[in-house]
Amino acid sequence: MAILSVRSPSSIQLIRSSVSPMCLKPLFQSSCSIVSAPFTRLKSNSPISRPRVVLTRASTGVASPVTDYREDIGEILGDVSIFTASGQPVKFSNLLDQNYGVTAVVLLRHFGCVCCWELATALREAKPRFDEAGVKLVAVGVGTPDKARILATRLPFPMECLYADPERKAYDVLGLYYGLGRTFFNPASKKVFSRFDEIREAAKNYTIKATPEDRSSVLQQGGTFVFRGKKLLYGRKDEGTGDHPSLDDVLNVCCQSQATVA
């Protein structure tokens, strides 16, 4: 399938946006009262309104975030091809639990982001809890596999859980935020100051060499998603740099989902 790169508008040279106008079926739809701006014809350098996560109570009675993604977003994401940290191509569908189990997918900004090293440290420390709950943990970052290996080696981080998306295909499909303002000036980023000690600890072996060669990638924001099989249960987009969700909250969503199945 063709993946359309959707970027925030900018006139700076860092951003390489050259999307030709074309008609798309929207990747996002809503069954709740909050809806995103309609997706019609996309023009390069035109502002794109991105949908937010809506907090509600699912029909199962379990409190969980419900997004305005269309129901088959897992199928669409599954067609995206990225790379293992060792450099092997892999379809995103193979990262999701094939037996309809629960997978927590965390998309980092990029491998050279200090805040992402802090998040990766938190993921590494939380992984035994996810394993104990029967939840598969997947981390994806922007950059080539060699950049992923730098983070995995120096942090360290388990390579079997780490994947590289150099062309940001998954980020585009999921409509994650992108741009100068989101990266450097978003109010949500102020929460990083409350995690100064954690960031300092994670940065002990940090190297800027993990930054993608494509410097426009540093303007990409991340997000966190929970799937059962290919069904999306939870989706949260980072508003700005360092705007990560609580991993306790993410694990709670996973465990609630497991409980409803049981």
PDB file of C-alpha atoms in Angstrom:
ATOM      1  CA  MET A   1       0.000   0.000   0.000  1.00  0.00           C
ATOM      2  CA  ALA A   2       1.125   3.529  -0.606  1.00  0.00           C
ATOM      3  CA  ILE A   3       1.941   5.479   2.542  1.00  0.00           C
ATOM      4  CA  LEU A   4       1.299   9.213   2.418  1.00  0.00           C
ATOM      5  CA  SER A   5       3.707  11.356   4.411  1.00  0.00           C
ATOM      6  CA  VAL A   6       1.692  13.871   6.409  1.00  0.00           C
ATOM      7  CA  ARG A   7       3.763  16.702   7.880  1.00  0.00           C
ATOM      8  CA  SER A   8       3.068  19.920   9.702  1.00  0.00           C
ATOM      9  CA  PRO A   9       3.506  23.082   7.626  1.00  0.00           C
ATOM     10  CA  SER A  10       6.833  24.843   7.680  1.00  0.00           C
ATOM     11  CA  SER A  11       8.941  27.137   5.571  1.00  0.00           C
ATOM     12  CA  ILE A  12      12.226  26.138   7.157  1.00  0.00           C
ATOM     13  CA  GLN A  13      14.709  24.084   5.203  1.00  0.00           C
ATOM     14  CA  LEU A  14      14.796  21.321   7.793  1.00  0.00           C
ATOM     15  CA  ILE A  15      11.421  19.994   6.678  1.00  0.00           C
ATOM     16  CA  ARG A  16      11.207  18.244   3.357  1.00  0.00           C
ATOM     17  CA  SER A  17       7.519  18.132   2.504  1.00  0.00           C
ATOM     18  CA  SER A  18       6.573  17.517  -1.098  1.00  0.00           C
ATOM     19  CA  VAL A  19       3.224  15.761  -0.959  1.00  0.00           C
ATOM     20  CA  SER A  20       1.303  15.953  -4.205  1.00  0.00           C
ATOM     21  CA  PRO A  21      -2.419  16.759  -3.927  1.00  0.00           C
ATOM     22  CA  MET A  22      -4.426  13.562  -3.948  1.00  0.00           C
ATOM     23  CA  CYS A  23      -7.679  12.187  -2.620  1.00  0.00           C
ATOM     24  CA  LEU A  24      -7.444   9.937   0.419  1.00  0.00           C
ATOM     25  CA  LYS A  25      -9.911   7.933   2.415  1.00  0.00           C
ATOM     26  CA  PRO A  26      -9.380   9.233   5.964  1.00  0.00           C
ATOM     27  CA  LEU A  27      -7.440   7.054   8.362  1.00  0.00           C
ATOM     28  CA  PHE A  28      -9.389   8.610  11.217  1.00  0.00           C
ATOM     29  CA  GLN A  29     -13.061   8.484  12.026  1.00  0.00           C
ATOM     30  CA  SER A  30     -15.030   8.995  15.198  1.00  0.00           C
ATOM     31  CA  SER A  31     -17.970   7.392  16.928  1.00  0.00           C
ATOM     32  CA  CYS A  32     -17.838   9.923  19.743  1.00  0.00           C
ATOM     33  CA  SER A  33     -18.693  13.578  20.037  1.00  0.00           C
ATOM     34  CA  ILE A  34     -15.189  14.824  19.239  1.00  0.00           C
ATOM     35  CA  VAL A  35     -14.159  14.554  15.617  1.00  0.00           C
ATOM     36  CA  SER A  36     -11.109  15.646  13.705  1.00  0.00           C
ATOM     37  CA  ALA A  37     -11.044  18.043  10.814  1.00  0.00           C
ATOM     38  CA  PRO A  38     -12.133  16.292   7.610  1.00  0.00           C
ATOM     39  CA  PHE A  39      -9.419  14.845   5.420  1.00  0.00           C
ATOM     40  CA  THR A  40     -10.097  15.780   1.804  1.00  0.00           C
ATOM     41  CA  ARG A  41      -7.393  16.884  -0.593  1.00  0.00           C
ATOM     42  CA  LEU A  42      -3.987  17.348   1.001  1.00  0.00           C
ATOM     43  CA  LYS A  43      -1.680  20.039  -0.245  1.00  0.00           C
ATOM     44  CA  SER A  44       1.958  20.396   0.624  1.00  0.00           C
ATOM     45  CA  ASN A  45       2.513  23.191   3.142  1.00  0.00           C
ATOM     46  CA  SER A  46      -1.166  23.096   4.152  1.00  0.00           C
ATOM     47  CA  PRO A  47      -1.974  22.813   7.859  1.00  0.00           C
ATOM     48  CA  ILE A  48      -3.292  19.418   8.947  1.00  0.00           C
ATOM     49  CA  SER A  49      -5.545  19.092  11.973  1.00  0.00           C
ATOM     50  CA  ARG A  50      -4.651  15.960  13.908  1.00  0.00           C
ATOM     51  CA  PRO A  51      -7.167  14.132  16.124  1.00  0.00           C
ATOM     52  CA  ARG A  52      -6.650  13.866  19.872  1.00  0.00           C
ATOM     53  CA  VAL A  53      -7.235  10.920  22.165  1.00  0.00           C
ATOM     54  CA  VAL A  54     -10.705  10.916  23.684  1.00  0.00           C
ATOM     55  CA  LEU A  55     -11.044   9.525  27.205  1.00  0.00           C
ATOM     56  CA  THR A  56     -14.249   7.591  27.654  1.00  0.00           C
ATOM     57  CA  ARG A  57     -15.599   4.283  28.939  1.00  0.00           C
ATOM     58  CA  ALA A  58     -15.599   1.396  26.530  1.00  0.00           C
ATOM     59  CA  SER A  59     -18.727  -0.692  25.924  1.00  0.00           C
ATOM     60  CA  THR A  60     -17.147  -3.447  28.009  1.00  0.00           C
ATOM     61  CA  GLY A  61     -17.343  -1.201  31.060  1.00  0.00           C
ATOM     62  CA  VAL A  62     -13.546  -0.931  31.308  1.00  0.00           C
ATOM     63  CA  ALA A  63     -12.295   2.640  31.438  1.00  0.00           C
ATOM     64  CA  SER A  64      -9.910   3.099  28.546  1.00  0.00           C
ATOM     65  CA  PRO A  65      -8.963   5.723  25.983  1.00  0.00           C
ATOM     66  CA  VAL A  66     -10.879   5.525  22.716  1.00  0.00           C
ATOM     67  CA  THR A  67      -9.423   7.316  19.731  1.00  0.00           C
ATOM     68  CA  ASP A  68     -11.072   8.515  16.583  1.00  0.00           C
ATOM     69  CA  TYR A  69      -9.040   6.135  14.456  1.00  0.00           C
ATOM     70  CA  ARG A  70     -11.026   4.022  12.052  1.00  0.00           C
ATOM     71  CA  GLU A  71     -11.595   0.476  13.211  1.00  0.00           C
ATOM     72  CA  ASP A  72      -9.247  -1.128  10.691  1.00  0.00           C
ATOM     73  CA  ILE A  73      -6.259   1.065  11.607  1.00  0.00           C
ATOM     74  CA  GLY A  74      -4.465  -2.051  12.877  1.00  0.00           C
ATOM     75  CA  GLU A  75      -4.827  -3.680   9.461  1.00  0.00           C
ATOM     76  CA  ILE A  76      -3.530  -0.545   7.740  1.00  0.00           C
ATOM     77  CA  LEU A  77      -0.605  -0.237  10.150  1.00  0.00           C
ATOM     78  CA  GLY A  78       0.106  -3.938   9.710  1.00  0.00           C
ATOM     79  CA  ASP A  79       1.002  -3.360   6.050  1.00  0.00           C
ATOM     80  CA  VAL A  80       3.790  -0.949   6.979  1.00  0.00           C
ATOM     81  CA  SER A  81       7.288  -2.355   6.606  1.00  0.00           C
ATOM     82  CA  ILE A  82       9.995  -1.229   9.040  1.00  0.00           C
ATOM     83  CA  PHE A  83      13.240  -2.826  10.308  1.00  0.00           C
ATOM     84  CA  THR A  84      14.493  -4.801  13.254  1.00  0.00           C
ATOM     85  CA  ALA A  85      17.418  -3.258  15.114  1.00  0.00           C
ATOM     86  CA  SER A  86      19.644  -5.812  13.374  1.00  0.00           C
ATOM     87  CA  GLY A  87      18.540  -4.482   9.978  1.00  0.00           C
ATOM     88  CA  GLN A  88      16.017  -7.083   8.810  1.00  0.00           C
ATOM     89  CA  PRO A  89      12.804  -5.791   7.180  1.00  0.00           C
ATOM     90  CA  VAL A  90       9.629  -6.713   9.043  1.00  0.00           C
ATOM     91  CA  LYS A  91       5.942  -6.007   8.562  1.00  0.00           C
ATOM     92  CA  PHE A  92       4.311  -4.204  11.460  1.00  0.00           C
ATOM     93  CA  SER A  93       1.682  -6.936  11.586  1.00  0.00           C
ATOM     94  CA  ASN A  94       4.424  -9.327  12.731  1.00  0.00           C
ATOM     95  CA  LEU A  95       5.137  -7.120  15.738  1.00  0.00           C
ATOM     96  CA  LEU A  96       1.586  -7.463  17.031  1.00  0.00           C
ATOM     97  CA  ASP A  97       0.627 -10.567  19.003  1.00  0.00           C
ATOM     98  CA  GLN A  98      -0.476 -13.133  16.435  1.00  0.00           C
ATOM     99  CA  ASN A  99      -2.710 -14.965  18.935  1.00  0.00           C
ATOM    100  CA  TYR A 100      -4.875 -11.947  19.696  1.00  0.00           C
ATOM    101  CA  GLY A 101      -2.854 -11.191  22.794  1.00  0.00           C
ATOM    102  CA  VAL A 102      -2.069  -7.653  23.931  1.00  0.00           C
ATOM    103  CA  THR A 103       0.823  -5.616  22.534  1.00  0.00           C
ATOM    104  CA  ALA A 104       2.004  -2.257  23.877  1.00  0.00           C
ATOM    105  CA  VAL A 105       3.628  -0.249  21.064  1.00  0.00           C
ATOM    106  CA  VAL A 106       5.683   2.793  22.044  1.00  0.00           C
ATOM    107  CA  LEU A 107       6.860   5.036  19.224  1.00  0.00           C
ATOM    108  CA  LEU A 108       9.849   7.095  20.320  1.00  0.00           C
ATOM    109  CA  ARG A 109      10.691  10.398  18.668  1.00  0.00           C
ATOM    110  CA  HIS A 110      14.107   9.453  17.282  1.00  0.00           C
ATOM    111  CA  PHE A 111      17.101   7.505  18.508  1.00  0.00           C
ATOM    112  CA  GLY A 112      19.142  10.658  19.182  1.00  0.00           C
ATOM    113  CA  CYS A 113      16.536  12.242  21.474  1.00  0.00           C
ATOM    114  CA  VAL A 114      17.699  12.407  25.104  1.00  0.00           C
ATOM    115  CA  CYS A 115      14.094  12.259  26.331  1.00  0.00           C
ATOM    116  CA  CYS A 116      13.663   9.066  24.310  1.00  0.00           C
ATOM    117  CA  TRP A 117      16.685   7.539  26.036  1.00  0.00           C
ATOM    118  CA  GLU A 118      14.911   8.323  29.314  1.00  0.00           C
ATOM    119  CA  LEU A 119      11.694   6.721  28.034  1.00  0.00           C
ATOM    120  CA  ALA A 120      13.599   3.695  26.745  1.00  0.00           C
ATOM    121  CA  THR A 121      15.190   3.331  30.199  1.00  0.00           C
ATOM    122  CA  ALA A 122      11.731   3.378  31.795  1.00  0.00           C
ATOM    123  CA  LEU A 123      10.518   0.786  29.268  1.00  0.00           C
ATOM    124  CA  ARG A 124      13.477  -1.468  29.984  1.00  0.00           C
ATOM    125  CA  GLU A 125      12.827  -1.269  33.710  1.00  0.00           C
ATOM    126  CA  ALA A 126       9.084  -1.877  33.245  1.00  0.00           C
ATOM    127  CA  LYS A 127       9.503  -4.777  30.803  1.00  0.00           C
ATOM    128  CA  PRO A 128       9.432  -7.507  33.522  1.00  0.00           C
ATOM    129  CA  ARG A 129       6.038  -6.192  34.635  1.00  0.00           C
ATOM    130  CA  PHE A 130       4.717  -6.264  31.066  1.00  0.00           C
ATOM    131  CA  ASP A 131       6.125  -9.780  30.626  1.00  0.00           C
ATOM    132  CA  GLU A 132       4.497 -10.934  33.848  1.00  0.00           C
ATOM    133  CA  ALA A 133       1.160  -9.547  32.637  1.00  0.00           C
ATOM    134  CA  GLY A 134       1.525 -11.417  29.334  1.00  0.00           C
ATOM    135  CA  VAL A 135       1.883  -8.188  27.352  1.00  0.00           C
ATOM    136  CA  LYS A 136       4.290  -7.939  24.438  1.00  0.00           C
ATOM    137  CA  LEU A 137       6.347  -4.732  24.523  1.00  0.00           C
ATOM    138  CA  VAL A 138       7.496  -3.104  21.274  1.00  0.00           C
ATOM    139  CA  ALA A 139       9.553   0.093  20.932  1.00  0.00           C
ATOM    140  CA  VAL A 140       9.944   1.841  17.577  1.00  0.00           C
ATOM    141  CA  GLY A 141      12.194   4.795  16.847  1.00  0.00           C
ATOM    142  CA  VAL A 142      12.916   7.085  13.933  1.00  0.00           C
ATOM    143  CA  GLY A 143      16.265   6.375  12.313  1.00  0.00           C
ATOM    144  CA  THR A 144      18.120   3.606  10.540  1.00  0.00           C
ATOM    145  CA  PRO A 145      18.877   0.261  12.244  1.00  0.00           C
ATOM    146  CA  ASP A 146      22.462   1.289  12.970  1.00  0.00           C
ATOM    147  CA  LYS A 147      21.124   4.227  14.995  1.00  0.00           C
ATOM    148  CA  ALA A 148      18.835   1.846  16.864  1.00  0.00           C
ATOM    149  CA  ARG A 149      21.820  -0.342  17.708  1.00  0.00           C
ATOM    150  CA  ILE A 150      23.662   2.648  19.175  1.00  0.00           C
ATOM    151  CA  LEU A 151      20.832   3.205  21.649  1.00  0.00           C
ATOM    152  CA  ALA A 152      20.470  -0.524  22.350  1.00  0.00           C
ATOM    153  CA  THR A 153      24.190  -0.941  23.022  1.00  0.00           C
ATOM    154  CA  ARG A 154      24.941   2.193  25.002  1.00  0.00           C
ATOM    155  CA  LEU A 155      21.776   2.508  27.120  1.00  0.00           C
ATOM    156  CA  PRO A 156      21.408  -0.560  27.036  1.00  0.00           C
ATOM    157  CA  PHE A 157      18.046  -1.730  25.695  1.00  0.00           C
ATOM    158  CA  PRO A 158      16.911  -5.213  24.554  1.00  0.00           C
ATOM    159  CA  MET A 159      17.375  -5.356  20.787  1.00  0.00           C
ATOM    160  CA  GLU A 160      14.634  -7.942  20.347  1.00  0.00           C
ATOM    161  CA  CYS A 161      12.100  -5.279  21.406  1.00  0.00           C
ATOM    162  CA  LEU A 162      13.546  -2.428  19.334  1.00  0.00           C
ATOM    163  CA  TYR A 163      12.632  -1.485  15.751  1.00  0.00           C
ATOM    164  CA  ALA A 164      13.623   1.251  13.317  1.00  0.00           C
ATOM    165  CA  ASP A 165      11.331   3.290  11.079  1.00  0.00           C
ATOM    166  CA  PRO A 166      13.689   5.538   9.068  1.00  0.00           C
ATOM    167  CA  GLU A 167      10.971   6.839   6.746  1.00  0.00           C
ATOM    168  CA  ARG A 168       8.463   7.415   9.567  1.00  0.00           C
ATOM    169  CA  LYS A 169       5.842   5.316   7.795  1.00  0.00           C
ATOM    170  CA  ALA A 170       4.149   4.104  10.978  1.00  0.00           C
ATOM    171  CA  TYR A 171       4.192   7.628  12.385  1.00  0.00           C
ATOM    172  CA  ASP A 172       2.389   8.927   9.308  1.00  0.00           C
ATOM    173  CA  VAL A 173      -0.233   6.176   9.345  1.00  0.00           C
ATOM    174  CA  LEU A 174      -0.951   6.933  13.011  1.00  0.00           C
ATOM    175  CA  GLY A 175      -0.999  10.686  12.363  1.00  0.00           C
ATOM    176  CA  LEU A 176       1.575  11.526  15.019  1.00  0.00           C
ATOM    177  CA  TYR A 177       2.491  15.173  15.475  1.00  0.00           C
ATOM    178  CA  TYR A 178       5.401  16.734  13.627  1.00  0.00           C
ATOM    179  CA  GLY A 179       6.902  20.199  13.477  1.00  0.00           C
ATOM    180  CA  LEU A 180       9.139  22.856  14.982  1.00  0.00           C
ATOM    181  CA  GLY A 181       6.551  24.162  17.433  1.00  0.00           C
ATOM    182  CA  ARG A 182       5.684  20.693  18.712  1.00  0.00           C
ATOM    183  CA  THR A 183       9.337  19.848  19.196  1.00  0.00           C
ATOM    184  CA  PHE A 184      10.622  22.952  20.939  1.00  0.00           C
ATOM    185  CA  PHE A 185       7.761  25.190  22.076  1.00  0.00           C
ATOM    186  CA  ASN A 186       4.824  23.018  23.134  1.00  0.00           C
ATOM    187  CA  PRO A 187       3.654  23.612  26.743  1.00  0.00           C
ATOM    188  CA  ALA A 188       3.318  19.842  27.264  1.00  0.00           C
ATOM    189  CA  SER A 189       7.107  19.566  27.131  1.00  0.00           C
ATOM    190  CA  LYS A 190       7.514  21.357  30.461  1.00  0.00           C
ATOM    191  CA  LYS A 191       6.909  18.059  32.266  1.00  0.00           C
ATOM    192  CA  VAL A 192      10.483  17.028  31.380  1.00  0.00           C
ATOM    193  CA  PHE A 193      11.706  19.349  34.157  1.00  0.00           C
ATOM    194  CA  SER A 194      10.016  17.102  36.721  1.00  0.00           C
ATOM    195  CA  ARG A 195      12.061  14.163  35.384  1.00  0.00           C
ATOM    196  CA  PHE A 196      15.446  15.871  35.340  1.00  0.00           C
ATOM    197  CA  ASP A 197      17.156  13.201  37.468  1.00  0.00           C
ATOM    198  CA  GLU A 198      15.821  10.384  35.267  1.00  0.00           C
ATOM    199  CA  ILE A 199      16.949  12.150  32.099  1.00  0.00           C
ATOM    200  CA  ARG A 200      20.391  12.841  33.540  1.00  0.00           C
ATOM    201  CA  GLU A 201      20.765   9.166  34.505  1.00  0.00           C
ATOM    202  CA  ALA A 202      19.618   7.945  31.081  1.00  0.00           C
ATOM    203  CA  ALA A 203      22.016  10.335  29.335  1.00  0.00           C
ATOM    204  CA  LYS A 204      25.155   9.000  31.011  1.00  0.00           C
ATOM    205  CA  ASN A 205      26.072   6.973  27.919  1.00  0.00           C
ATOM    206  CA  TYR A 206      24.204   9.198  25.470  1.00  0.00           C
ATOM    207  CA  THR A 207      25.771  10.103  22.147  1.00  0.00           C
ATOM    208  CA  ILE A 208      24.495  12.471  19.490  1.00  0.00           C
ATOM    209  CA  LYS A 209      25.684   9.923  16.919  1.00  0.00           C
ATOM    210  CA  ALA A 210      22.335   8.160  17.388  1.00  0.00           C
ATOM    211  CA  THR A 211      20.593  11.123  15.733  1.00  0.00           C
ATOM    212  CA  PRO A 212      19.187  10.278  12.251  1.00  0.00           C
ATOM    213  CA  GLU A 213      21.138  11.531   9.263  1.00  0.00           C
ATOM    214  CA  ASP A 214      17.897  13.009   7.976  1.00  0.00           C
ATOM    215  CA  ARG A 215      17.807  15.985  10.335  1.00  0.00           C
ATOM    216  CA  SER A 216      14.142  16.702   9.577  1.00  0.00           C
ATOM    217  CA  SER A 217      13.398  13.574  11.615  1.00  0.00           C
ATOM    218  CA  VAL A 218      14.213  15.411  14.854  1.00  0.00           C
ATOM    219  CA  LEU A 219      10.880  17.261  14.499  1.00  0.00           C
ATOM    220  CA  GLN A 220       8.866  14.039  14.795  1.00  0.00           C
ATOM    221  CA  GLN A 221       6.807  13.347  17.920  1.00  0.00           C
ATOM    222  CA  GLY A 222       5.931   9.916  19.249  1.00  0.00           C
ATOM    223  CA  GLY A 223       2.965   8.116  20.738  1.00  0.00           C
ATOM    224  CA  THR A 224       1.823   5.056  22.670  1.00  0.00           C
ATOM    225  CA  PHE A 225      -0.690   2.447  21.521  1.00  0.00           C
ATOM    226  CA  VAL A 226      -2.157  -0.790  22.844  1.00  0.00           C
ATOM    227  CA  PHE A 227      -3.498  -3.490  20.529  1.00  0.00           C
ATOM    228  CA  ARG A 228      -5.250  -6.808  21.072  1.00  0.00           C
ATOM    229  CA  GLY A 229      -4.275  -8.637  17.926  1.00  0.00           C
ATOM    230  CA  LYS A 230      -4.792  -5.877  15.353  1.00  0.00           C
ATOM    231  CA  LYS A 231      -7.608  -4.186  17.254  1.00  0.00           C
ATOM    232  CA  LEU A 232      -6.629  -0.813  18.692  1.00  0.00           C
ATOM    233  CA  LEU A 233      -7.573  -0.507  22.372  1.00  0.00           C
ATOM    234  CA  TYR A 234      -5.656   2.617  23.372  1.00  0.00           C
ATOM    235  CA  GLY A 235      -3.933   5.439  21.532  1.00  0.00           C
ATOM    236  CA  ARG A 236      -2.134   8.496  22.843  1.00  0.00           C
ATOM    237  CA  LYS A 237      -0.145  11.025  20.827  1.00  0.00           C
ATOM    238  CA  ASP A 238       2.678  12.929  22.480  1.00  0.00           C
ATOM    239  CA  GLU A 239       1.826  16.625  22.367  1.00  0.00           C
ATOM    240  CA  GLY A 240       5.464  17.687  22.512  1.00  0.00           C
ATOM    241  CA  THR A 241       8.978  16.509  23.293  1.00  0.00           C
ATOM    242  CA  GLY A 242       9.041  14.465  26.502  1.00  0.00           C
ATOM    243  CA  ASP A 243       5.238  14.282  26.776  1.00  0.00           C
ATOM    244  CA  HIS A 244       5.191  10.573  27.560  1.00  0.00           C
ATOM    245  CA  PRO A 245       2.285   8.766  29.228  1.00  0.00           C
ATOM    246  CA  SER A 246       2.666   7.050  32.566  1.00  0.00           C
ATOM    247  CA  LEU A 247       3.737   3.470  31.936  1.00  0.00           C
ATOM    248  CA  ASP A 248       1.653   2.488  34.953  1.00  0.00           C
ATOM    249  CA  ASP A 249      -1.399   3.806  33.108  1.00  0.00           C
ATOM    250  CA  VAL A 250      -0.423   1.939  29.931  1.00  0.00           C
ATOM    251  CA  LEU A 251       0.079  -1.305  31.860  1.00  0.00           C
ATOM    252  CA  ASN A 252      -3.271  -0.815  33.599  1.00  0.00           C
ATOM    253  CA  VAL A 253      -4.987  -0.534  30.215  1.00  0.00           C
ATOM    254  CA  CYS A 254      -3.255  -3.741  29.109  1.00  0.00           C
ATOM    255  CA  CYS A 255      -4.261  -5.590  32.278  1.00  0.00           C
ATOM    256  CA  GLN A 256      -7.874  -4.361  32.074  1.00  0.00           C
ATOM    257  CA  SER A 257      -8.023  -5.646  28.527  1.00  0.00           C
ATOM    258  CA  GLN A 258      -6.632  -9.005  29.594  1.00  0.00           C
ATOM    259  CA  ALA A 259      -9.231  -9.180  32.353  1.00  0.00           C
ATOM    260  CA  THR A 260     -12.153  -8.564  29.971  1.00  0.00           C
ATOM    261  CA  VAL A 261     -10.936 -11.413  27.736  1.00  0.00           C
ATOM    262  CA  ALA A 262     -10.574 -13.749  30.716  1.00  0.00           C
TER     263      ALA A 262
END
